[in-house]
CSV table of C-alpha atoms in Angstrom, one decimal:
chain,number,residue,atom,x,y,z
A,1,MET,CA,19.4,32.2,29.3
A,2,SER,CA,19.7,33.8,25.9
A,3,THR,CA,18.1,36.3,23.6
A,4,LEU,CA,18.2,33.8,20.7
A,5,SER,CA,17.3,30.1,20.7
A,6,THR,CA,20.3,27.9,20.5
A,7,SER,CA,18.6,25.4,18.2
A,8,PRO,CA,21.5,23.9,16.2
A,9,GLY,CA,19.7,24.7,13.0
A,10,ILE,CA,21.9,24.8,10.0
A,11,GLY,CA,24.9,24.9,12.3
A,12,ASN,CA,24.6,21.1,12.8
A,13,THR,CA,23.7,20.4,9.3
A,14,GLY,CA,27.0,21.8,8.3
A,15,ASN,CA,28.2,18.3,7.5
A,16,THR,CA,26.3,18.6,4.3
A,17,GLY,CA,28.2,15.8,2.8
A,18,SER,CA,27.6,13.4,5.7
A,19,ILE,CA,25.2,11.3,3.6
A,20,GLY,CA,25.9,12.5,0.2
A,21,GLY,CA,29.1,12.4,-1.9
A,22,THR,CA,31.4,11.1,-4.6
A,23,ALA,CA,32.6,7.7,-5.6
A,24,GLY,CA,33.5,5.6,-8.6
A,25,VAL,CA,35.6,7.3,-11.2
A,26,ALA,CA,36.8,10.5,-9.6
A,27,ALA,CA,35.4,13.6,-11.3
A,28,PRO,CA,37.6,16.7,-11.7
A,29,PRO,CA,37.3,19.2,-8.8
A,30,VAL,CA,35.6,22.5,-9.3
A,31,ALA,CA,38.2,24.9,-10.9
A,32,SER,CA,39.5,27.4,-8.3
A,33,PRO,CA,37.2,25.9,-5.6
A,34,HIS,CA,37.9,28.5,-3.0
A,35,GLU,CA,37.1,31.4,-5.4
A,36,ALA,CA,34.0,29.6,-6.7
A,37,VAL,CA,32.7,28.8,-3.2
A,38,GLY,CA,33.3,32.4,-2.2
A,39,ARG,CA,31.3,33.8,-5.1
A,40,TYR,CA,28.5,31.3,-4.5
A,41,LEU,CA,28.4,32.1,-0.8
A,42,GLU,CA,28.2,35.8,-1.7
A,43,HIS,CA,25.2,35.2,-4.0
A,44,ILE,CA,23.3,33.0,-1.6
A,45,GLY,CA,24.1,35.4,1.3
A,46,ARG,CA,22.3,38.2,-0.6
A,47,GLY,CA,19.5,35.8,-1.4
A,48,ASP,CA,20.3,36.3,-5.1
A,49,GLU,CA,18.8,33.1,-6.5
A,50,PHE,CA,19.4,34.0,-10.1
A,51,ALA,CA,23.1,34.8,-9.7
A,52,ALA,CA,23.6,31.5,-7.8
A,53,ILE,CA,21.9,29.5,-10.4
A,54,ASP,CA,23.8,31.3,-13.2
A,55,LEU,CA,27.0,30.5,-11.5
A,56,VAL,CA,26.4,26.8,-11.1
A,57,LEU,CA,24.9,26.4,-14.6
A,58,GLY,CA,27.8,28.4,-16.0
A,59,LEU,CA,30.3,26.0,-14.4
A,60,LEU,CA,28.3,23.1,-15.8
A,61,GLU,CA,28.7,24.6,-19.3
A,62,GLU,CA,32.4,24.9,-18.7
A,63,GLY,CA,32.6,21.2,-18.1
A,64,VAL,CA,32.6,21.0,-14.4
A,65,ASP,CA,31.1,17.7,-13.2
A,66,ALA,CA,27.6,18.0,-11.7
A,67,GLU,CA,28.5,15.8,-8.7
A,68,ARG,CA,31.5,18.0,-8.0
A,69,LEU,CA,29.3,21.1,-8.0
A,70,LEU,CA,27.0,19.5,-5.4
A,71,LEU,CA,29.8,18.4,-3.2
A,72,ASP,CA,32.7,20.9,-3.7
A,73,LEU,CA,30.5,24.0,-4.1
A,74,VAL,CA,27.1,23.7,-2.5
A,75,ALA,CA,28.2,21.6,0.5
A,76,PRO,CA,31.1,23.7,1.6
A,77,ALA,CA,29.0,26.9,1.3
A,78,GLN,CA,26.4,25.3,3.6
A,79,ARG,CA,29.1,24.4,6.1
A,80,ARG,CA,30.2,28.1,6.1
A,81,ILE,CA,26.6,29.2,6.6
A,82,GLY,CA,26.5,27.2,9.8
A,83,GLU,CA,29.7,28.7,11.0
A,84,LEU,CA,28.5,32.2,10.3
A,85,TRP,CA,25.2,31.6,12.1
A,86,ALA,CA,26.9,30.1,15.1
A,87,ALA,CA,29.3,33.1,15.3
A,88,ASN,CA,26.3,35.4,15.3
A,89,GLU,CA,27.5,37.0,12.0
A,90,TRP,CA,24.4,35.8,10.1
A,91,SER,CA,20.8,35.9,11.4
A,92,VAL,CA,18.5,32.9,11.3
A,93,ALA,CA,16.6,34.6,8.6
A,94,ARG,CA,19.7,35.1,6.4
A,95,GLU,CA,20.9,31.5,6.8
A,96,HIS,CA,17.4,30.2,6.0
A,97,GLY,CA,17.2,32.4,3.0
A,98,ALA,CA,20.7,31.2,1.8
A,99,THR,CA,19.7,27.6,2.3
A,100,ALA,CA,16.5,28.2,0.3
A,101,VAL,CA,18.6,29.6,-2.6
A,102,SER,CA,20.9,26.5,-2.4
A,103,GLU,CA,17.9,24.3,-2.7
A,104,ARG,CA,16.9,26.1,-5.9
A,105,ALA,CA,20.5,25.8,-7.2
A,106,VAL,CA,20.5,22.1,-6.5
A,107,ALA,CA,17.2,21.8,-8.4
A,108,ALA,CA,18.6,23.7,-11.3
A,109,ILE,CA,21.6,21.3,-11.5
A,110,ALA,CA,19.2,18.3,-11.3
A,111,ALA,CA,17.0,19.7,-14.1
A,112,ARG,CA,20.0,20.3,-16.4
A,113,VAL,CA,21.7,16.9,-15.8
A,114,ARG,CA,19.2,14.0,-16.0
A,115,PRO,CA,20.9,10.6,-16.6
A,116,GLU,CA,18.7,7.6,-17.3
A,117,PRO,CA,18.4,5.1,-14.4
A,118,THR,CA,20.7,2.1,-14.9
A,119,ARG,CA,20.7,0.7,-11.4
A,120,GLY,CA,18.0,-0.3,-8.9
A,121,ARG,CA,15.7,1.8,-6.8
A,122,LEU,CA,16.4,3.6,-3.6
A,123,THR,CA,14.4,5.6,-1.1
A,124,VAL,CA,16.1,8.6,0.5
A,125,ALA,CA,14.5,10.3,3.4
A,126,CYS,CA,15.1,12.4,6.5
A,127,THR,CA,14.1,10.7,9.7
A,128,ASP,CA,10.9,11.7,11.5
A,129,GLY,CA,11.4,15.1,13.1
A,130,GLU,CA,14.4,16.0,11.0
A,131,TYR,CA,13.7,19.2,9.0
A,132,HIS,CA,17.2,19.8,7.7
A,133,ALA,CA,16.6,18.3,4.3
A,134,LEU,CA,19.3,19.8,2.1
A,135,PRO,CA,22.1,17.3,3.1
A,136,THR,CA,19.9,14.4,2.3
A,137,ARG,CA,18.7,16.0,-0.9
A,138,LEU,CA,22.3,16.3,-2.0
A,139,LEU,CA,22.7,12.5,-1.5
A,140,ALA,CA,19.6,11.9,-3.5
A,141,GLU,CA,20.9,13.9,-6.4
A,142,VAL,CA,24.3,12.3,-6.3
A,143,LEU,CA,22.7,8.8,-6.4
A,144,ARG,CA,20.6,9.9,-9.4
A,145,LEU,CA,23.8,11.0,-11.1
A,146,ARG,CA,25.2,7.6,-10.4
A,147,GLY,CA,22.3,5.9,-12.2
A,148,TRP,CA,19.9,5.0,-9.4
A,149,ARG,CA,16.2,5.5,-9.5
A,150,VAL,CA,15.7,7.6,-6.4
A,151,ASP,CA,12.6,8.4,-4.4
A,152,PHE,CA,13.5,11.4,-2.3
A,153,LEU,CA,10.8,11.9,0.3
A,154,GLY,CA,12.1,15.1,1.9
A,155,ALA,CA,12.1,16.3,5.5
A,156,SER,CA,10.6,14.6,8.6
A,157,VAL,CA,9.1,11.5,7.1
A,158,PRO,CA,6.9,9.7,9.7
A,159,GLY,CA,7.9,6.1,10.1
A,160,PRO,CA,4.5,4.5,9.3
A,161,HIS,CA,4.2,6.5,6.1
A,162,LEU,CA,7.8,5.5,5.0
A,163,ILE,CA,6.9,1.8,5.5
A,164,THR,CA,3.8,2.2,3.4
A,165,HIS,CA,6.0,3.8,0.7
A,166,LEU,CA,8.4,0.8,0.9
A,167,HIS,CA,5.5,-1.6,0.4
A,168,GLN,CA,4.3,0.3,-2.6
A,169,THR,CA,7.7,0.7,-4.3
A,170,GLY,CA,9.9,-2.1,-3.2
A,171,PRO,CA,13.3,-0.3,-3.1
A,172,ASP,CA,16.6,-2.1,-2.8
A,173,ALA,CA,17.5,0.0,0.3
A,174,VAL,CA,16.7,3.1,2.3
A,175,ALA,CA,19.2,5.9,3.0
A,176,LEU,CA,18.1,7.6,6.2
A,177,GLY,CA,19.5,11.0,7.0
A,178,CYS,CA,19.7,12.4,10.5
A,179,ALA,CA,21.4,15.8,11.1
A,180,LEU,CA,20.5,16.3,14.8
A,181,ALA,CA,21.2,13.7,17.4
A,182,THR,CA,18.0,14.5,19.2
A,183,ARG,CA,16.2,12.6,16.4
A,184,LEU,CA,18.0,9.4,17.1
A,185,PRO,CA,15.2,7.7,19.1
A,186,ARG,CA,12.8,8.2,16.1
A,187,ALA,CA,15.5,7.1,13.7
A,188,HIS,CA,15.9,3.9,15.7
A,189,ALA,CA,12.2,3.2,15.4
A,190,THR,CA,12.3,3.9,11.7
A,191,LEU,CA,15.3,1.8,10.7
A,192,THR,CA,14.0,-1.1,12.8
A,193,ALA,CA,10.6,-0.9,11.0
A,194,CYS,CA,12.4,-0.8,7.6
A,195,GLN,CA,14.4,-3.9,8.4
A,196,ALA,CA,11.3,-5.6,9.7
A,197,VAL,CA,9.8,-5.4,6.1
A,198,GLY,CA,13.1,-6.6,4.6
A,199,VAL,CA,14.6,-3.3,3.4
A,200,PRO,CA,18.2,-2.6,4.6
A,201,VAL,CA,19.1,0.8,5.9
A,202,LEU,CA,22.1,2.9,5.2
A,203,ALA,CA,22.4,5.7,7.9
A,204,GLY,CA,24.2,9.0,7.5
A,205,GLY,CA,24.3,12.5,8.8
A,206,ALA,CA,25.9,14.2,11.8
A,207,GLY,CA,23.2,13.0,14.1
A,208,PHE,CA,24.6,9.4,13.9
A,209,GLY,CA,28.0,10.6,15.2
A,210,ALA,CA,31.1,11.6,13.5
A,211,ASP,CA,32.3,8.0,13.6
A,212,GLY,CA,28.9,6.4,13.1
A,213,ARG,CA,28.8,5.0,16.7
A,214,TYR,CA,25.1,5.6,17.1
A,215,ALA,CA,24.2,4.1,13.7
A,216,ARG,CA,26.0,0.9,14.9
A,217,LEU,CA,24.4,1.0,18.3
A,218,LEU,CA,20.9,1.3,16.8
A,219,GLY,CA,21.5,-1.5,14.3
A,220,ALA,CA,21.8,0.2,10.9
A,221,ASP,CA,22.9,-2.1,8.2
A,222,ALA,CA,25.6,0.4,7.1
A,223,TRP,CA,26.8,3.8,7.9
A,224,ALA,CA,28.5,6.3,5.7
A,225,PRO,CA,30.6,9.2,6.9
A,226,THR,CA,30.7,10.9,3.5
A,227,ALA,CA,28.8,10.9,0.3
A,228,ASP,CA,31.4,9.0,-1.6
A,229,VAL,CA,31.4,6.2,1.0
A,230,ALA,CA,27.7,6.1,0.8
A,231,ALA,CA,27.6,5.8,-2.9
A,232,ASP,CA,30.4,3.2,-3.0
A,233,ARG,CA,28.6,1.0,-0.5
A,234,LEU,CA,25.3,1.2,-2.3
A,235,GLU,CA,27.1,0.4,-5.6
A,236,ARG,CA,28.8,-2.6,-4.1
A,237,GLY,CA,25.7,-3.7,-2.2
A,238,ASP,CA,27.8,-3.5,1.0
A,239,LEU,CA,24.9,-3.2,3.4
A,240,ALA,CA,25.5,-6.3,5.5
A,241,GLY,CA,25.7,-4.7,9.0
A,242,PRO,CA,27.4,-6.3,12.0
A,243,PRO,CA,25.6,-9.1,13.8
A,244,ARG,CA,22.9,-7.5,16.0
A,245,PRO,CA,22.9,-8.4,19.7
A,246,ALA,CA,20.1,-10.7,20.8
A,247,ASP,CA,19.1,-8.3,23.6
A,248,ALA,CA,18.7,-4.6,23.8
A,249,PRO,CA,21.4,-2.6,25.5
A,250,ALA,CA,21.0,-2.7,29.3
A,251,HIS,CA,20.4,1.0,29.6
A,252,PHE,CA,17.2,0.7,27.6
A,253,ALA,CA,15.7,-1.1,30.6
A,254,ASP,CA,16.2,1.6,33.3
A,255,GLU,CA,13.4,3.8,31.8
A,256,GLU,CA,15.2,7.1,32.6
A,257,TYR,CA,14.8,8.2,29.0
A,258,THR,CA,11.1,7.3,29.0
A,259,HIS,CA,10.3,9.1,32.2
A,260,LEU,CA,12.3,12.1,31.3
A,261,THR,CA,10.5,12.6,28.0
A,262,ARG,CA,7.1,12.1,29.6
A,263,ARG,CA,7.9,14.7,32.2
A,264,ARG,CA,9.5,17.2,29.8
A,265,ALA,CA,6.7,19.8,29.9
A,266,GLU,CA,6.5,19.7,33.7
A,267,LEU,CA,10.3,19.9,34.1
A,268,LEU,CA,10.5,22.9,31.7
A,269,THR,CA,7.8,24.8,33.6
A,270,ARG,CA,9.5,24.2,37.0
A,271,ALA,CA,12.9,25.0,35.6
A,272,MET,CA,11.8,28.3,34.2
A,273,GLU,CA,10.3,29.2,37.6
A,274,THR,CA,13.4,28.2,39.4
A,275,LEU,CA,15.7,29.9,36.9
A,276,ALA,CA,13.9,33.2,37.3
A,277,ARG,CA,14.7,33.1,41.0
A,278,ALA,CA,18.3,31.9,40.6
A,279,TYR,CA,19.3,34.1,37.7
A,280,PRO,CA,18.5,37.7,38.4
A,281,PRO,CA,19.1,39.0,34.9
A,282,MET,CA,16.0,37.2,33.8
A,283,ALA,CA,13.9,39.9,35.6
A,284,ALA,CA,14.7,42.3,32.7
A,285,TYR,CA,13.9,39.8,29.9
A,286,ASP,CA,11.2,40.7,27.4
A,287,LEU,CA,8.8,38.1,26.1
A,288,HIS,CA,11.0,37.1,23.2
A,289,GLN,CA,13.9,36.5,25.5
A,290,VAL,CA,11.8,34.5,27.9
A,291,ASP,CA,10.6,32.3,25.0
A,292,ALA,CA,14.1,31.9,23.7
A,293,THR,CA,15.3,30.8,27.2
A,294,ALA,CA,12.5,28.2,27.4
A,295,ALA,CA,13.6,26.9,24.0
A,296,ASP,CA,17.2,26.7,25.1
A,297,LEU,CA,16.2,24.7,28.2
A,298,GLY,CA,14.1,22.5,26.0
A,299,HIS,CA,17.2,21.8,23.8
A,300,LEU,CA,19.2,20.9,26.9
A,301,LEU,CA,16.5,18.4,28.0
A,302,ASP,CA,16.3,16.9,24.5
A,303,PHE,CA,20.0,16.3,24.3
A,304,LEU,CA,20.1,14.9,27.8
A,305,ALA,CA,17.3,12.5,26.9
A,306,THR,CA,19.0,11.4,23.8
A,307,ALA,CA,22.3,10.9,25.6
A,308,LEU,CA,20.4,8.7,28.0
A,309,TYR,CA,18.8,6.8,25.1
A,310,VAL,CA,22.2,5.9,23.6
A,311,ASP,CA,24.0,5.9,27.0
A,312,ASP,CA,26.7,8.3,25.8
A,313,ALA,CA,27.6,11.3,28.1
A,314,PRO,CA,29.9,12.9,25.4
A,315,LEU,CA,26.8,13.5,23.2
A,316,PHE,CA,25.4,15.7,25.9
A,317,THR,CA,28.7,17.4,27.0
A,318,GLY,CA,29.6,18.1,23.4
A,319,PHE,CA,26.3,19.9,22.9
A,320,ILE,CA,26.9,21.9,26.1
A,321,GLY,CA,30.3,23.0,24.8
A,322,TRP,CA,28.7,24.0,21.5
A,323,THR,CA,25.9,25.8,23.2
A,324,GLY,CA,28.3,27.8,25.4
A,325,ALA,CA,30.1,29.0,22.3
A,326,VAL,CA,26.9,30.0,20.6
A,327,LEU,CA,25.6,31.9,23.7
A,328,ALA,CA,29.0,33.6,24.1
A,329,ALA,CA,28.8,34.8,20.5
A,330,ARG,CA,25.5,36.4,21.5
A,331,GLY,CA,26.9,38.0,24.6
A,332,VAL,CA,25.2,35.6,27.1
A,333,PRO,CA,27.5,34.7,30.0
A,334,VAL,CA,28.2,31.0,30.7
A,335,GLU,CA,26.6,31.4,34.1
A,336,ALA,CA,23.2,31.3,32.4
A,337,LEU,CA,24.0,27.9,31.0
A,338,THR,CA,25.4,26.4,34.2
A,339,VAL,CA,22.5,27.7,36.3
A,340,GLY,CA,20.1,26.0,33.9
A,341,LEU,CA,22.0,22.7,34.2
A,342,ARG,CA,22.0,22.9,38.0
A,343,VAL,CA,18.3,23.5,38.0
A,344,PHE,CA,17.7,20.3,36.1
A,345,HIS,CA,20.2,18.4,38.3
A,346,ASP,CA,18.2,19.4,41.4
A,347,GLU,CA,14.9,18.5,39.8
A,348,LEU,CA,15.9,15.1,38.6
A,349,ARG,CA,16.4,13.5,42.0
A,350,ASP,CA,15.3,10.0,40.9
A,351,PHE,CA,17.4,10.0,37.7
A,352,PRO,CA,20.9,8.8,38.7
A,353,ARG,CA,22.3,8.5,35.1
A,354,ALA,CA,20.8,11.9,34.1
A,355,ARG,CA,22.2,13.6,37.2
A,356,HIS,CA,25.7,12.2,36.5
A,357,MET,CA,25.5,13.5,32.9
A,358,LEU,CA,24.4,16.9,34.2
A,359,VAL,CA,27.3,17.1,36.5
A,360,GLN,CA,29.6,16.4,33.5
A,361,GLY,CA,27.7,19.0,31.6
A,362,ILE,CA,28.3,21.6,34.3
A,363,GLU,CA,32.0,20.7,34.3
A,364,ALA,CA,32.1,21.1,30.5
A,365,ALA,CA,30.3,24.4,30.6
A,366,SER,CA,32.7,25.7,33.3
A,367,LEU,CA,35.9,24.7,31.5
A,368,PRO,CA,38.3,27.7,30.7
A,369,GLY,CA,37.8,28.9,27.1
A,370,THR,CA,34.3,27.5,26.8
A,371,ASP,CA,33.0,31.0,26.1
A,372,GLN,CA,35.6,31.5,23.3
A,373,GLU,CA,35.3,28.3,21.4
A,374,THR,CA,33.4,28.3,18.1
């Protein structure tokens, strides 16, 4: 299907401010923000850690607020990294290197500006399986700047270990970051476990949906679209979520999600065999291309499973549109995507909801302009 895996990677963590931000008394914006972001992006794009750190520390010395540096400089640069990767202008290695430099720049800001805690204690973590930690790290640093004592646990925190930490530290709340929608089932388990031990959960990140619909569906106590909203709500103690339904949503009972996830390996094997027969260009693929194609099909299955979990076809069709654009940027025809979707449709004979979503996915992939959108 492709010569590169279409894993969203940093592309979907572009909403770096999704669970980090600004609130309270507004700090002054970074002077000449466009110019500053451009210079910063140039430094991190070269992997020049020292130049990036010198830039942010120099701005601090000039009086630029630390919170504004995090959210008006680092965050926009990360969004731009995602766009450059998706457009095939930057390699995976380059965007990973740039993100690593940004992590060092954030650490340098945190080391230079260290206010004493004046509020309560918070735990900030990425949900189990979520390895895009920088957006959530930005939130942790913003909350420290606001006077909270913050335990930042980093990427992919297993639910049971998070609960043990809550028992040991007794925080006022958990801020749970989820950048990729495919982590939603695990996020659901984690936030339910946190609430069971009496700790409210504020959800954030692109994985919960641009409007927070999945956070509400899964019962989070609050959702924040941006960092400033997150900080405001925590400062106000505004974590009283909507009343939760007495019963789980009806689609949880049909078990399509469970059966699909259990059969994932089998479905991938059969799909690769069928695709090799149905898509002649695969005959010329080298080992790397074959592995990348298997990864692409795996992402399709994972997004399909998550769409079943939350009963939301647009989650799946939106990913299909994004994938088509990423593949097109790499010179892969949309036919490769639609063939893969049809293979899964034919294999999932006993999955009516999944088959309906796959039909919608095929239609989304076939829309005029799919190949050109970015």
